[in-house]
C-alpha positions as a printed Julia matrix, in Angstrom:
245×3 Matrix{Float64}:
  19.39  -43.83   75.19
  17.49  -44.4    72.02
  18.46  -42.45   68.91
  15.6   -43.86   66.7
  13.35  -40.75   67.13
  15.71  -38.39   65.52
  16.45  -40.89   62.67
  12.43  -40.96   61.94
  12.22  -37.13   62.4
  14.91  -36.63   59.81
  13.35  -39.11   57.48
   9.75  -37.29   57.94
  11.38  -33.86   57.15
  12.86  -35.58   54.11
   9.57  -36.62   52.92
   8.13  -33.33   53.59
  10.64  -31.54   51.37
  10.21  -34.13   48.53
   6.33  -33.73   48.8
   6.8   -29.74   48.49
   9.34  -30.12   45.61
   6.6   -32.38   43.66
   3.58  -30.29   44.43
   1.63  -29.15   41.2
   2.48  -25.71   39.9
  -0.68  -24.11   38.32
   0.12  -23.18   34.62
  -1.89  -21.26   32.14
  -1.84  -22.88   28.79
  -2.74  -20.79   25.64
  -5.18  -22.58   23.62
  -4.68  -23.09   20.02
  -6.21  -20.25   17.93
  -9.18  -20.96   16.08
 -11.12  -19.01   13.53
 -14.26  -20.54   13.56
 -17.52  -18.25   14.13
 -18.93  -15.06   13.52
 -17.1   -12.01   13.15
 -17.52   -8.17   12.42
 -15.22   -5.87   10.51
 -15.04   -2.34   10.1
 -12.57   -1.31    7.37
 -11.34    1.28    5.22
  -9.05    1.83    2.23
  -8.87    3.07   -1.44
 -10.0     2.51   -4.96
  -9.04    3.24   -8.44
 -10.49    2.21  -11.72
 -10.61    2.44  -15.58
 -14.05    3.8   -17.36
 -14.46    3.13  -21.17
 -17.13    4.91  -22.77
 -18.66    4.66  -26.26
 -20.75    7.47  -27.8
 -22.64    7.87  -31.21
 -23.33   11.33  -31.75
 -24.05   11.98  -35.53
 -24.61   15.6   -34.97
 -21.0    16.4   -34.58
 -18.17   14.64  -36.69
 -15.66   15.91  -34.12
 -16.95   14.09  -31.47
 -14.74   11.51  -29.84
 -16.73    8.52  -29.59
 -14.7     6.38  -27.28
 -12.78    7.49  -24.15
 -10.66    5.79  -21.26
 -10.24    7.61  -17.85
  -9.4     6.57  -14.73
 -11.25    7.12  -11.09
  -9.77    7.1    -7.91
 -11.09    7.7    -4.18
 -11.43    6.35   -0.74
 -14.27    4.44    0.97
 -15.18    2.95    4.58
 -17.41   -0.17    5.2
 -18.59   -2.47    7.6
 -18.41   -6.31    7.3
 -20.21   -9.58    8.6
 -18.89  -12.9     8.16
 -18.54  -16.48    9.34
 -15.9   -19.13    9.4
 -15.55  -22.9     9.59
 -12.15  -24.28   10.06
 -11.16  -28.09    9.3
  -7.37  -28.41   10.36
  -5.61  -25.61    8.82
  -8.26  -25.35    6.02
 -10.77  -22.29    6.41
 -14.11  -21.85    4.52
 -16.18  -18.68    4.81
 -18.7   -16.48    3.74
 -19.19  -12.66    4.28
 -21.07   -9.75    3.13
 -20.15   -5.86    3.08
 -21.05   -2.77    1.95
 -18.92    0.48    1.46
 -19.55    4.36    1.68
 -17.46    5.58   -1.36
 -15.99    8.54   -2.84
 -14.32    6.93   -6.05
 -14.51    9.65   -8.92
 -12.82   10.58  -12.0
 -13.2    12.98  -15.11
 -12.28   12.35  -18.65
 -10.67   14.86  -21.09
 -12.59   17.32  -23.34
 -14.55   15.03  -25.54
 -15.33   17.8   -28.51
 -12.17   18.64  -29.86
 -13.88   21.15  -32.36
 -13.77   23.38  -33.85
 -15.73   24.38  -31.88
 -14.63   23.0   -28.76
 -17.24   23.55  -25.93
 -15.19   21.79  -23.47
 -17.46   18.85  -23.04
 -16.51   15.94  -20.69
 -17.74   12.82  -18.93
 -17.88   12.32  -15.13
 -17.87    8.94  -13.0
 -18.68    8.4    -9.5
 -19.0     4.99   -7.47
 -21.0     6.2    -4.76
 -21.17    2.69   -2.97
 -20.59   -0.74   -3.37
 -20.96   -4.24   -1.65
 -20.48   -7.83   -2.35
 -21.17  -11.23   -0.97
 -18.04  -13.44   -1.14
 -17.0   -16.88   -0.36
 -13.63  -17.43    1.12
 -11.31  -20.15    1.23
  -8.11  -19.89    3.41
  -5.1   -21.52    5.11
  -4.42  -20.77    8.57
  -0.92  -20.95    9.84
  -1.29  -20.48   13.65
  -2.39  -16.73   14.11
  -1.83  -15.94   10.26
  -5.01  -16.69    7.88
  -4.01  -16.51    4.09
  -7.22  -16.39    1.73
  -8.79  -16.15   -1.52
 -12.32  -15.09   -2.32
 -14.91  -14.16   -4.91
 -18.37  -13.73   -5.32
 -20.97  -11.18   -6.53
 -20.71   -7.39   -6.51
 -23.03   -4.5    -6.8
 -22.19   -0.73   -7.07
 -24.17    2.45   -7.25
 -22.56    4.26  -10.04
 -23.17    7.82  -11.23
 -22.68    8.81  -14.98
 -22.54   12.3   -16.12
 -21.95   14.04  -19.47
 -21.15   17.71  -18.52
 -21.71   19.89  -21.62
 -19.27   22.76  -20.73
 -19.99   25.73  -22.87
 -23.19   24.3   -24.36
 -25.67   23.12  -21.68
 -27.62   21.18  -20.95
 -25.93   18.46  -19.0
 -27.2    15.2   -18.63
 -26.66   12.29  -15.79
 -27.84    9.06  -14.86
 -27.32    6.93  -11.93
 -27.77    2.96  -11.97
 -27.6     0.25   -9.44
 -25.13   -2.63  -11.35
 -24.41   -6.23  -10.34
 -21.21   -7.68  -11.28
 -18.46   -9.9    -9.63
 -15.4    -9.57   -7.76
 -12.41  -11.74   -6.71
  -9.49  -10.95   -4.77
  -6.93  -12.53   -1.92
  -5.61  -11.27    1.45
  -4.24  -11.98    4.53
  -5.39  -11.67    8.32
  -3.43  -11.83   11.68
  -5.0   -12.79   14.94
  -3.23  -10.26   17.47
  -4.83  -10.46   20.56
  -7.8   -12.97   21.74
 -10.8   -12.13   19.66
  -9.05   -9.48   17.5
  -7.85   -9.67   14.21
  -5.96   -7.37   11.34
  -6.75   -7.98    7.67
  -5.2    -6.52    4.45
  -7.08   -7.37    1.37
  -7.12   -6.59   -2.54
 -10.33   -7.14   -4.57
 -11.0    -6.6    -8.37
 -14.42   -5.86   -9.19
 -16.28   -5.67  -12.71
 -19.56   -3.73  -12.92
 -20.28   -4.85  -16.37
 -21.39   -2.53  -19.35
 -24.67   -0.33  -19.1
 -26.05    2.59  -21.16
 -27.36    4.82  -18.7
 -27.76    8.15  -20.84
 -29.94    8.45  -24.14
 -29.47   11.84  -25.56
 -32.07   11.51  -28.25
 -34.66    8.52  -29.36
 -31.58    7.81  -31.83
 -30.4     4.51  -30.97
 -26.87    5.43  -31.64
 -27.21    8.97  -29.53
 -26.18    7.53  -26.18
 -23.52    6.94  -23.81
 -22.21    3.59  -22.57
 -19.8     2.93  -19.77
 -17.75   -0.26  -18.71
 -16.64    0.15  -15.08
 -14.05   -1.65  -13.45
 -12.41   -1.16  -10.05
  -9.49   -2.11   -7.82
  -9.68   -1.7    -4.19
  -7.25   -2.08   -1.3
  -8.92   -2.68    2.16
  -7.24   -2.6     5.75
  -9.84   -3.66    8.49
 -10.05   -4.59   12.08
 -12.08   -7.75   13.04
 -13.7    -8.77   16.62
 -14.41  -12.36   16.49
 -16.86  -14.06   18.62
 -15.19  -17.5    19.19
 -12.54  -16.83   21.92
 -11.84  -19.69   24.12
 -10.93  -18.98   27.63
  -7.24  -20.03   28.83
  -6.91  -23.76   29.8
  -5.22  -24.11   33.72
  -3.06  -27.23   33.93
  -0.93  -28.47   36.68
   2.83  -29.11   36.11
   4.66  -31.24   38.62
């Protein structure tokens, strides 16, 4: 009798088992997060500001010439932007515009006698900006600073109280903005952002009461904003399938 066929059969079974043990197992490898490309954002937030006025009113010595008062309110906006990533450094540019209801009113201006309950009113009706961004990417987290040009549609009004008429004027004002924030990529294509910005829309004299050069109201408007937004990125990479032995 010959025993070698059984021996060879055992060896062939062992080889098959070894091949099965070393067969490649497909694995999905998550690609490195990239901040490159275009993105769109929907965001909202709150703003508050400080308004300083100067008024020359020679008709009434009791008229308070300078007032400082605060504004506050909310806004919603849309954003479009583009990023370029080099290693952990991210360069970007974005533009946004906000529909706003940031308002404020001064105290009584005319302290009399007689006091006719005059006051000032300010409303930031909308605002926008074009900003450059510089960021540092730590995986899914992006820390950034930004700055650029800002524009705002601002309404100012002198409410005459008990002695009408009231006078108002609106103006589109250009200024500057600067800020910082953080963004987190929580899913493919999607990130959330928290941002602070300071806006300075400069000084203007929108209301002239009489031809007298000093009979006018001037405002200097500055605002702080905090924004929370959700971004959709157009740069998502597909998962990479690799084989593990």
